[in-house]
Amino acid sequence: MPSTVPAPAVAPLARIVQGSGPGLLLAHGAGGSARDNWGPLLADLAAHRTVVAPDYPGSGDSPYEPGEPTLDEYADRLVAAADEEGLDTFDLAGFSLGAAVAVRIANRHPGRVRSLLLIAGVAGGSARQSTLTELMVGLRDRPAELADLMLTVVLGHSWVDALPADQLAALREGLRSPLPAGFPQQFRLAARTDVRAELASIAVPTLVVGAAEDMLVQPSQHRLLAEGIPGARFVELPSGHLPMVEALPQLREVVMEFVKG
């Protein structure tokens, strides 16, 4: 039977549920949503798994909630979503902040997680990342400046430099879109998250996917996850922080190998 998770005194998280078969729980990144971060892979994943992909509060279809969330809260509420969808055990994939959420789930809910997939993940302990996060949150009401910063640090330079001028202009305009209400909370949580001390206790097969040109969550953070988890396998893709945008074919190949394995 699923482990008991205390019911939160708030509405359940909105989620995408697709497919059939063994469970796969997905944790998205800060400032993203289930569809933003996992959308390009959902159809492939759902062909092999029952996919449950919740939205954090203030992202996607989950309403904003005041206050500062904790990693424990995110972890428990994602597991509560898995419980509500009838998943006993599940494979668990996390992107960016979601990778740290996944590590916390594996430690707080032992026996539920069959395997881990961590993509461009936050490990913690980076003063540079904390400073960059504060800068990005501080620019949330200045969309043009925030868009230029995101273009510089979120997307890999090789991919951006190869864009034709019209596509680059469209990208810059797209980055000025309204931010999700939970953006500041989620980025502040990413800045203060540190799961390095928890990695050695992970006892399930783990695949860590790094992004070689990531300047938001630097590749050293991805390697910390791989080096800290016993027996973890490490694969690095030629992209910035968004391999689902910049290196989708390569990411799909790696992710499907994980799912089928």
Short mmCIF file of C-alpha atoms in Angstrom, two decimals:
data_model
loop_
_atom_site.label_atom_id
_atom_site.label_comp_id
_atom_site.label_asym_id
_atom_site.label_seq_id
_atom_site.Cartn_x
_atom_site.Cartn_y
_atom_site.Cartn_z
CA MET A 1 0.00 0.00 0.00
CA PRO A 2 1.18 3.57 -0.59
CA SER A 3 2.85 5.21 2.40
CA THR A 4 0.66 7.65 4.27
CA VAL A 5 1.32 11.28 3.41
CA PRO A 6 -0.30 13.92 5.64
CA ALA A 7 -3.08 15.62 3.71
CA PRO A 8 -2.20 19.26 3.07
CA ALA A 9 -4.64 21.91 4.28
CA VAL A 10 -4.76 23.25 0.73
CA ALA A 11 -6.20 22.14 -2.58
CA PRO A 12 -4.50 19.17 -4.27
CA LEU A 13 -1.97 20.07 -6.92
CA ALA A 14 -3.21 20.29 -10.49
CA ARG A 15 -1.57 17.64 -12.64
CA ILE A 16 -1.30 16.00 -16.02
CA VAL A 17 -2.15 12.28 -16.00
CA GLN A 18 -1.55 10.28 -19.16
CA GLY A 19 -0.82 6.74 -20.28
CA SER A 20 -0.92 3.36 -18.61
CA GLY A 21 1.50 0.91 -17.04
CA PRO A 22 3.95 1.35 -14.16
CA GLY A 23 3.89 4.76 -12.53
CA LEU A 24 6.19 7.64 -13.48
CA LEU A 25 6.10 10.77 -11.32
CA LEU A 26 7.52 13.98 -12.82
CA ALA A 27 8.84 17.03 -10.92
CA HIS A 28 9.24 20.24 -12.92
CA GLY A 29 11.70 23.08 -12.49
CA ALA A 30 11.42 26.49 -10.78
CA GLY A 31 9.35 28.95 -12.78
CA GLY A 32 8.16 26.23 -15.14
CA SER A 33 5.21 23.84 -15.14
CA ALA A 34 4.54 20.22 -15.91
CA ARG A 35 3.63 21.06 -19.49
CA ASP A 36 6.40 23.63 -20.00
CA ASN A 37 9.17 21.28 -18.89
CA TRP A 38 7.84 17.83 -19.79
CA GLY A 39 5.40 18.56 -22.63
CA PRO A 40 7.69 17.55 -25.52
CA LEU A 41 8.25 14.14 -23.89
CA LEU A 42 4.79 13.36 -22.52
CA ALA A 43 3.48 11.33 -25.46
CA ASP A 44 6.60 9.15 -25.53
CA LEU A 45 6.53 8.63 -21.78
CA ALA A 46 2.82 7.87 -21.69
CA ALA A 47 3.31 5.09 -24.25
CA HIS A 48 5.16 3.13 -21.55
CA ARG A 49 4.06 4.54 -18.18
CA THR A 50 1.20 6.01 -16.21
CA VAL A 51 2.57 9.54 -16.09
CA VAL A 52 1.63 11.84 -13.19
CA ALA A 53 3.06 15.35 -13.62
CA PRO A 54 1.91 17.84 -10.95
CA ASP A 55 2.22 21.63 -11.07
CA TYR A 56 3.72 23.37 -8.05
CA PRO A 57 1.54 26.07 -6.47
CA GLY A 58 1.55 29.14 -8.67
CA SER A 59 2.58 27.19 -11.79
CA GLY A 60 0.53 25.71 -14.60
CA ASP A 61 -3.01 25.04 -13.38
CA SER A 62 -2.21 25.03 -9.65
CA PRO A 63 -3.36 28.27 -7.96
CA TYR A 64 -0.91 30.55 -6.22
CA GLU A 65 -0.43 30.06 -2.48
CA PRO A 66 1.17 32.73 -0.25
CA GLY A 67 4.20 32.03 1.91
CA GLU A 68 7.57 30.44 1.28
CA PRO A 69 7.37 26.73 0.40
CA THR A 70 9.89 24.16 1.59
CA LEU A 71 11.44 21.26 -0.26
CA ASP A 72 9.71 18.88 2.15
CA GLU A 73 6.33 20.39 1.27
CA TYR A 74 6.91 20.01 -2.43
CA ALA A 75 8.14 16.44 -1.96
CA ASP A 76 5.16 15.40 0.17
CA ARG A 77 2.62 17.06 -2.09
CA LEU A 78 4.00 15.35 -5.18
CA VAL A 79 3.79 12.00 -3.40
CA ALA A 80 0.24 12.89 -2.33
CA ALA A 81 -0.59 13.43 -6.02
CA ALA A 82 0.87 10.00 -6.80
CA ASP A 83 -1.29 8.51 -4.03
CA GLU A 84 -4.39 10.21 -5.40
CA GLU A 85 -3.69 8.65 -8.81
CA GLY A 86 -3.26 5.18 -7.29
CA LEU A 87 0.51 4.83 -7.74
CA ASP A 88 2.03 2.49 -5.19
CA THR A 89 5.62 2.67 -6.41
CA PHE A 90 6.93 4.80 -9.24
CA ASP A 91 9.94 5.83 -11.24
CA LEU A 92 10.73 9.47 -10.53
CA ALA A 93 12.14 12.12 -12.86
CA GLY A 94 13.06 15.65 -11.82
CA PHE A 95 14.27 18.64 -13.80
CA SER A 96 16.30 21.50 -12.26
CA LEU A 97 14.70 22.25 -8.86
CA GLY A 98 12.63 19.12 -9.50
CA ALA A 99 15.80 17.03 -9.30
CA ALA A 100 16.29 18.19 -5.69
CA VAL A 101 12.59 17.52 -5.02
CA ALA A 102 13.12 14.01 -6.39
CA VAL A 103 16.11 13.41 -4.12
CA ARG A 104 14.06 14.55 -1.13
CA ILE A 105 11.18 12.25 -2.11
CA ALA A 106 13.54 9.28 -2.36
CA ASN A 107 14.77 9.97 1.17
CA ARG A 108 11.46 10.91 2.81
CA HIS A 109 9.46 8.10 1.21
CA PRO A 110 11.76 5.07 0.98
CA GLY A 111 10.26 2.10 -0.78
CA ARG A 112 8.11 4.22 -3.07
CA VAL A 113 10.77 5.16 -5.63
CA ARG A 114 12.02 2.48 -8.05
CA SER A 115 14.55 4.63 -9.92
CA LEU A 116 15.62 8.25 -10.39
CA LEU A 117 16.22 10.41 -13.46
CA LEU A 118 17.74 13.81 -12.62
CA ILE A 119 18.06 16.37 -15.45
CA ALA A 120 20.13 19.58 -15.12
CA GLY A 121 19.56 19.32 -11.40
CA VAL A 122 20.21 21.53 -8.40
CA ALA A 123 22.47 19.98 -5.74
CA GLY A 124 23.14 23.08 -3.60
CA GLY A 125 26.00 24.98 -2.08
CA SER A 126 26.55 27.39 -5.00
CA ALA A 127 26.92 31.04 -3.95
CA ARG A 128 26.95 32.02 -7.62
CA GLN A 129 23.61 30.35 -8.24
CA SER A 130 22.09 32.02 -5.17
CA THR A 131 23.27 35.44 -6.36
CA LEU A 132 21.96 34.83 -9.87
CA THR A 133 18.61 33.72 -8.45
CA GLU A 134 18.30 36.89 -6.40
CA LEU A 135 19.06 38.93 -9.51
CA MET A 136 16.41 37.15 -11.57
CA VAL A 137 13.75 37.48 -8.87
CA GLY A 138 14.63 41.17 -8.50
CA LEU A 139 14.01 41.69 -12.22
CA ARG A 140 10.57 40.06 -12.25
CA ASP A 141 8.87 43.44 -12.78
CA ARG A 142 11.31 44.44 -15.55
CA PRO A 143 10.46 41.85 -18.24
CA ALA A 144 12.75 43.17 -20.97
CA GLU A 145 15.85 43.04 -18.76
CA LEU A 146 14.87 39.68 -17.30
CA ALA A 147 14.34 38.29 -20.81
CA ASP A 148 17.83 39.36 -21.87
CA LEU A 149 19.32 37.80 -18.73
CA MET A 150 17.44 34.56 -19.35
CA LEU A 151 18.63 34.52 -22.94
CA THR A 152 22.19 34.79 -21.63
CA VAL A 153 22.16 32.23 -18.81
CA VAL A 154 19.25 29.84 -19.38
CA LEU A 155 19.87 28.90 -23.00
CA GLY A 156 23.16 27.51 -24.30
CA HIS A 157 25.33 29.86 -26.32
CA SER A 158 25.81 27.42 -29.21
CA TRP A 159 22.07 27.03 -29.71
CA VAL A 160 21.32 30.76 -29.37
CA ASP A 161 24.19 31.78 -31.68
CA ALA A 162 22.88 29.43 -34.39
CA LEU A 163 19.40 30.97 -34.47
CA PRO A 164 18.47 33.08 -37.52
CA ALA A 165 17.81 36.71 -36.67
CA ASP A 166 14.02 36.42 -36.97
CA GLN A 167 13.89 33.40 -34.66
CA LEU A 168 16.16 35.12 -32.14
CA ALA A 169 13.85 38.16 -32.13
CA ALA A 170 10.82 35.92 -31.62
CA LEU A 171 12.59 34.12 -28.78
CA ARG A 172 13.43 37.38 -27.03
CA GLU A 173 9.83 38.48 -27.33
CA GLY A 174 8.59 35.14 -26.04
CA LEU A 175 10.81 35.38 -22.98
CA ARG A 176 8.95 38.58 -22.05
CA SER A 177 5.75 36.61 -21.49
CA PRO A 178 4.13 36.96 -18.06
CA LEU A 179 5.84 34.86 -15.41
CA PRO A 180 3.90 32.31 -13.35
CA ALA A 181 2.77 33.67 -10.00
CA GLY A 182 4.96 31.17 -8.17
CA PHE A 183 8.16 32.22 -9.97
CA PRO A 184 9.70 34.20 -7.05
CA GLN A 185 8.88 31.53 -4.45
CA GLN A 186 10.21 28.69 -6.57
CA PHE A 187 13.42 30.49 -7.50
CA ARG A 188 14.07 31.47 -3.88
CA LEU A 189 13.52 27.84 -2.88
CA ALA A 190 16.02 26.71 -5.53
CA ALA A 191 18.54 29.22 -4.17
CA ARG A 192 18.36 27.89 -0.60
CA THR A 193 18.04 24.20 -1.49
CA ASP A 194 20.93 21.92 -0.58
CA VAL A 195 20.56 18.13 -0.91
CA ARG A 196 24.25 17.24 -1.03
CA ALA A 197 24.21 15.50 2.36
CA GLU A 198 21.29 13.30 1.26
CA LEU A 199 22.85 11.87 -1.88
CA ALA A 200 24.85 9.04 -0.31
CA SER A 201 21.66 7.48 1.09
CA ILE A 202 20.01 7.10 -2.34
CA ALA A 203 19.75 3.36 -2.95
CA VAL A 204 17.90 3.10 -6.27
CA PRO A 205 19.26 3.06 -9.84
CA THR A 206 19.90 6.66 -10.88
CA LEU A 207 20.65 8.37 -14.17
CA VAL A 208 21.91 11.96 -14.02
CA VAL A 209 21.68 14.04 -17.20
CA GLY A 210 23.96 17.08 -17.32
CA ALA A 211 23.85 20.05 -19.66
CA ALA A 212 27.30 21.11 -20.82
CA GLU A 213 26.44 24.78 -21.52
CA ASP A 214 24.13 25.35 -18.55
CA MET A 215 24.88 28.72 -16.94
CA LEU A 216 21.79 28.84 -14.73
CA VAL A 217 22.46 25.60 -12.82
CA GLN A 218 26.10 25.04 -13.66
CA PRO A 219 27.36 21.63 -14.86
CA SER A 220 29.32 21.28 -11.62
CA GLN A 221 25.95 20.99 -9.85
CA HIS A 222 24.89 18.16 -12.15
CA ARG A 223 28.15 16.34 -11.52
CA LEU A 224 27.74 16.72 -7.76
CA LEU A 225 24.51 14.76 -8.04
CA ALA A 226 26.15 12.02 -10.09
CA GLU A 227 29.22 11.79 -7.88
CA GLY A 228 27.22 11.80 -4.64
CA ILE A 229 24.70 9.07 -5.49
CA PRO A 230 26.18 5.57 -5.25
CA GLY A 231 26.33 3.87 -8.64
CA ALA A 232 24.72 6.75 -10.52
CA ARG A 233 25.30 6.91 -14.27
CA PHE A 234 26.09 10.30 -15.82
CA VAL A 235 25.28 11.49 -19.35
CA GLU A 236 26.00 15.04 -20.55
CA LEU A 237 24.09 16.69 -23.38
CA PRO A 238 25.32 19.61 -25.55
CA SER A 239 22.81 22.18 -24.34
CA GLY A 240 22.08 24.94 -21.90
CA HIS A 241 19.58 24.59 -19.07
CA LEU A 242 16.69 23.57 -21.34
CA PRO A 243 17.65 20.36 -23.17
CA MET A 244 13.96 19.76 -23.92
CA VAL A 245 14.22 22.86 -26.15
CA GLU A 246 17.83 22.77 -27.32
CA ALA A 247 18.60 19.06 -27.56
CA LEU A 248 15.22 17.31 -27.66
CA PRO A 249 16.22 14.34 -29.87
CA GLN A 250 19.22 13.52 -27.66
CA LEU A 251 17.20 14.01 -24.48
CA ARG A 252 14.37 11.85 -25.80
CA GLU A 253 16.82 9.04 -26.54
CA VAL A 254 18.29 9.17 -23.03
CA VAL A 255 14.92 9.44 -21.31
CA MET A 256 13.36 6.59 -23.27
CA GLU A 257 16.36 4.38 -22.51
CA PHE A 258 15.72 5.13 -18.83
CA VAL A 259 12.00 4.42 -19.07
CA LYS A 260 12.38 1.21 -21.04
CA GLY A 261 15.19 0.03 -18.78
#
